[in-house]
XYZ file of C-alpha atoms in Angstrom:
233
model
C 19.999 -29.631 28.578
C 17.241 -32.091 29.378
C 17.677 -33.540 32.861
C 20.041 -30.797 34.031
C 19.196 -28.434 36.856
C 18.205 -24.914 35.829
C 20.546 -22.073 36.711
C 18.839 -19.134 34.980
C 16.434 -17.955 32.295
C 17.178 -14.608 30.607
C 14.933 -12.715 28.201
C 16.225 -10.128 25.715
C 14.718 -7.631 23.308
C 17.416 -7.051 20.742
C 20.621 -7.023 22.762
C 19.032 -5.742 25.987
C 18.049 -8.049 28.843
C 14.679 -7.197 30.375
C 13.806 -10.239 32.555
C 15.803 -12.837 34.459
C 14.658 -15.808 36.490
C 17.204 -17.507 38.771
C 15.469 -20.073 41.012
C 18.255 -20.252 43.647
C 18.338 -16.489 44.195
C 15.996 -14.321 46.280
C 14.041 -12.778 44.721
C 14.172 -15.288 41.900
C 12.616 -12.910 39.351
C 14.280 -9.640 38.306
C 13.005 -7.029 35.848
C 15.282 -4.614 33.949
C 13.689 -1.481 32.540
C 13.617 -1.112 28.772
C 11.529 1.537 27.026
C 8.347 0.013 25.608
C 8.572 -3.185 27.716
C 6.326 -3.546 30.782
C 6.789 -6.963 32.447
C 4.106 -8.447 34.690
C 6.502 -9.855 37.271
C 3.796 -11.766 39.141
C 2.889 -13.665 35.935
C 6.436 -14.373 34.720
C 8.561 -17.325 35.762
C 10.889 -20.033 34.447
C 8.373 -21.042 31.752
C 7.071 -17.706 30.454
C 7.290 -13.925 30.509
C 4.134 -11.809 30.358
C 4.023 -8.250 28.990
C 1.276 -5.668 29.509
C 0.357 -2.320 27.930
C 1.819 -3.572 24.659
C 2.002 -1.091 21.781
C 3.939 -0.859 18.504
C 7.187 -0.035 20.328
C 7.207 -3.583 21.747
C 7.577 -5.152 18.302
C 10.974 -6.588 17.437
C 13.359 -9.507 17.920
C 13.208 -11.393 21.219
C 15.508 -14.070 22.605
C 15.324 -16.527 25.508
C 18.591 -17.821 26.971
C 18.509 -20.907 29.191
C 21.542 -21.844 31.325
C 22.050 -25.115 33.214
C 23.558 -25.219 36.682
C 26.922 -26.708 37.546
C 28.827 -28.644 36.568
C 28.093 -28.073 32.857
C 26.670 -24.492 32.824
C 25.448 -25.340 29.319
C 23.679 -22.448 27.593
C 21.032 -22.548 24.853
C 19.256 -19.638 23.142
C 16.222 -19.380 20.871
C 14.999 -16.262 19.035
C 11.774 -15.065 17.465
C 10.022 -11.930 16.271
C 7.074 -10.291 18.021
C 4.625 -8.433 15.759
C 2.123 -6.040 17.342
C -1.122 -5.832 15.366
C -3.867 -3.201 15.523
C -6.774 -4.611 13.537
C -9.667 -2.713 11.901
C -12.744 -2.388 14.099
C -15.097 -3.479 11.315
C -15.164 -5.849 8.303
C -14.057 -4.663 4.844
C -16.465 -2.726 2.649
C -17.142 -3.095 -1.095
C -18.036 0.218 -2.743
C -19.132 1.396 -6.180
C -21.399 -1.458 -7.292
C -24.659 -1.068 -9.183
C -27.491 -3.499 -8.559
C -27.841 -4.526 -12.251
C -25.504 -4.700 -15.241
C -25.682 -5.495 -18.960
C -23.301 -7.760 -20.807
C -20.430 -5.689 -22.124
C -20.566 -3.186 -19.256
C -17.621 -2.721 -16.907
C -18.120 -3.598 -13.272
C -15.943 -1.172 -11.341
C -15.631 -1.544 -7.584
C -13.323 -0.849 -4.674
C -12.800 -2.715 -1.433
C -11.242 -1.096 1.603
C -10.891 -1.470 5.369
C -10.365 0.977 8.168
C -6.746 1.979 8.828
C -4.763 -0.677 10.689
C -1.204 -1.681 11.522
C -0.082 -3.458 9.490
C -2.560 -2.725 6.677
C -4.860 -5.625 5.856
C -4.268 -7.819 2.818
C -7.256 -7.559 0.476
C -8.247 -10.287 -1.984
C -11.139 -10.160 -4.466
C -13.159 -13.254 -5.394
C -15.630 -13.484 -8.261
C -18.168 -16.289 -7.883
C -15.914 -17.968 -5.317
C -12.727 -17.853 -7.408
C -9.841 -15.515 -6.639
C -9.741 -12.783 -9.255
C -6.191 -12.092 -10.408
C -7.307 -9.848 -13.222
C -7.337 -10.562 -16.915
C -7.924 -6.834 -17.155
C -7.369 -4.741 -14.018
C -6.737 -5.276 -10.297
C -5.043 -2.348 -8.549
C -3.771 -1.984 -4.985
C -2.627 1.034 -3.024
C -2.257 2.208 0.586
C -2.625 5.632 2.125
C 0.243 7.262 3.992
C 0.720 6.009 7.594
C -0.981 8.156 10.217
C 0.541 9.129 13.561
C -0.145 5.612 14.885
C 1.513 4.027 11.814
C -1.857 2.800 10.552
C -2.644 2.598 6.841
C -5.846 2.144 4.846
C -5.536 -0.401 2.014
C -7.704 -0.244 -1.115
C -8.086 -2.747 -3.928
C -9.848 -1.653 -7.121
C -11.183 -3.946 -9.839
C -12.528 -3.333 -13.338
C -14.133 -6.269 -15.137
C -15.796 -6.357 -18.549
C -18.850 -8.481 -17.906
C -19.411 -11.561 -20.056
C -22.084 -14.240 -19.953
C -19.632 -16.554 -18.154
C -19.588 -14.208 -15.160
C -23.250 -14.902 -14.373
C -24.681 -18.107 -12.954
C -28.000 -19.850 -13.723
C -29.731 -17.318 -11.472
C -28.258 -14.460 -13.560
C -26.266 -13.235 -10.568
C -22.584 -12.485 -10.026
C -21.097 -12.642 -6.536
C -18.160 -10.437 -5.576
C -16.370 -11.111 -2.323
C -13.614 -9.146 -0.570
C -11.476 -10.958 2.005
C -9.363 -8.917 4.441
C -6.672 -10.665 6.503
C -3.868 -9.702 8.884
C -1.699 -12.682 9.862
C -3.964 -15.125 11.744
C -5.611 -12.517 13.993
C -8.014 -10.828 11.553
C -10.114 -12.516 8.878
C -13.232 -10.665 7.706
C -15.352 -10.692 4.541
C -17.784 -8.489 2.654
C -19.838 -10.181 -0.061
C -22.304 -8.636 -2.517
C -24.375 -9.851 -5.457
C -25.286 -8.061 -8.683
C -27.842 -9.101 -11.284
C -27.816 -9.343 -15.061
C -30.436 -7.179 -16.712
C -33.219 -9.084 -18.437
C -32.080 -8.054 -21.928
C -28.817 -9.533 -23.199
C -28.645 -6.937 -25.993
C -25.899 -4.376 -25.548
C -26.581 -0.949 -27.140
C -23.754 0.208 -29.420
C -23.019 3.227 -27.266
C -22.281 0.913 -24.303
C -19.542 -0.807 -26.240
C -18.164 2.539 -27.365
C -18.184 4.347 -24.035
C -17.525 1.615 -21.483
C -13.818 1.349 -22.065
C -11.392 0.476 -19.210
C -10.918 3.595 -17.076
C -7.494 5.040 -16.383
C -8.026 4.019 -12.762
C -10.730 1.627 -11.460
C -11.318 3.653 -8.305
C -11.919 7.198 -7.108
C -8.512 8.738 -6.628
C -9.577 11.098 -3.861
C -12.036 8.877 -1.984
C -9.591 7.374 0.520
C -6.874 9.985 0.830
C -8.223 12.009 3.766
C -7.950 15.236 1.795
C -4.495 14.613 0.326
C -4.156 14.334 -3.456
C -1.760 11.873 -4.971
C -0.863 9.448 -7.720
C -2.463 6.012 -7.796
C -1.833 3.156 -8.133
C 1.782 2.179 -7.602
C 2.242 2.657 -3.915
C 2.152 5.557 -1.571
C -0.197 8.482 -1.543
C 1.695 11.755 -1.598
């Protein structure tokens, strides 16, 4: 359609038209009411449409239809999806760490963020390397609240070996929280190796992998449920 004169631009959410721009008509811009769509008419034209007061109801499939003027009246349409994101107000938080550990102990920790929509993706790094879990990495999310927000939690349980500690006898644990390309926050902590490398026998006997590497009731806002494996009931 390059080089042809514009006849109209039409915008759709799903199958419903909500904005039309026809340069030869007066007024050239027309808005059609659709629930959840609030068009800023003064900031919408042949090149763009601007929405305000956007909430989760505005998410969905959108299409733009461009029609050329006579004689061809050629029509072209492109589609895309709009995602509406409500990000956490604060960075993620690592919980449950001690300041010092012995070799053979289990480091058990959780990382979580505030509820968001969609829930943040949480990734654990140990000394800069993503930890995929030779032993345990567990994920779950709480039930959506009235605003469709969920709180994600990742729990890790690691039996500490000499290889986990650097020359400074420290281990760094990092939690990265992301939502698409609009939210990218980190919490990073360090723990130290105790001066003695000797592990008492009772440590080896009692520090076995727990049934769950996190507190089952800590993040459930008073509701009890089964973790991990998905939804809190």
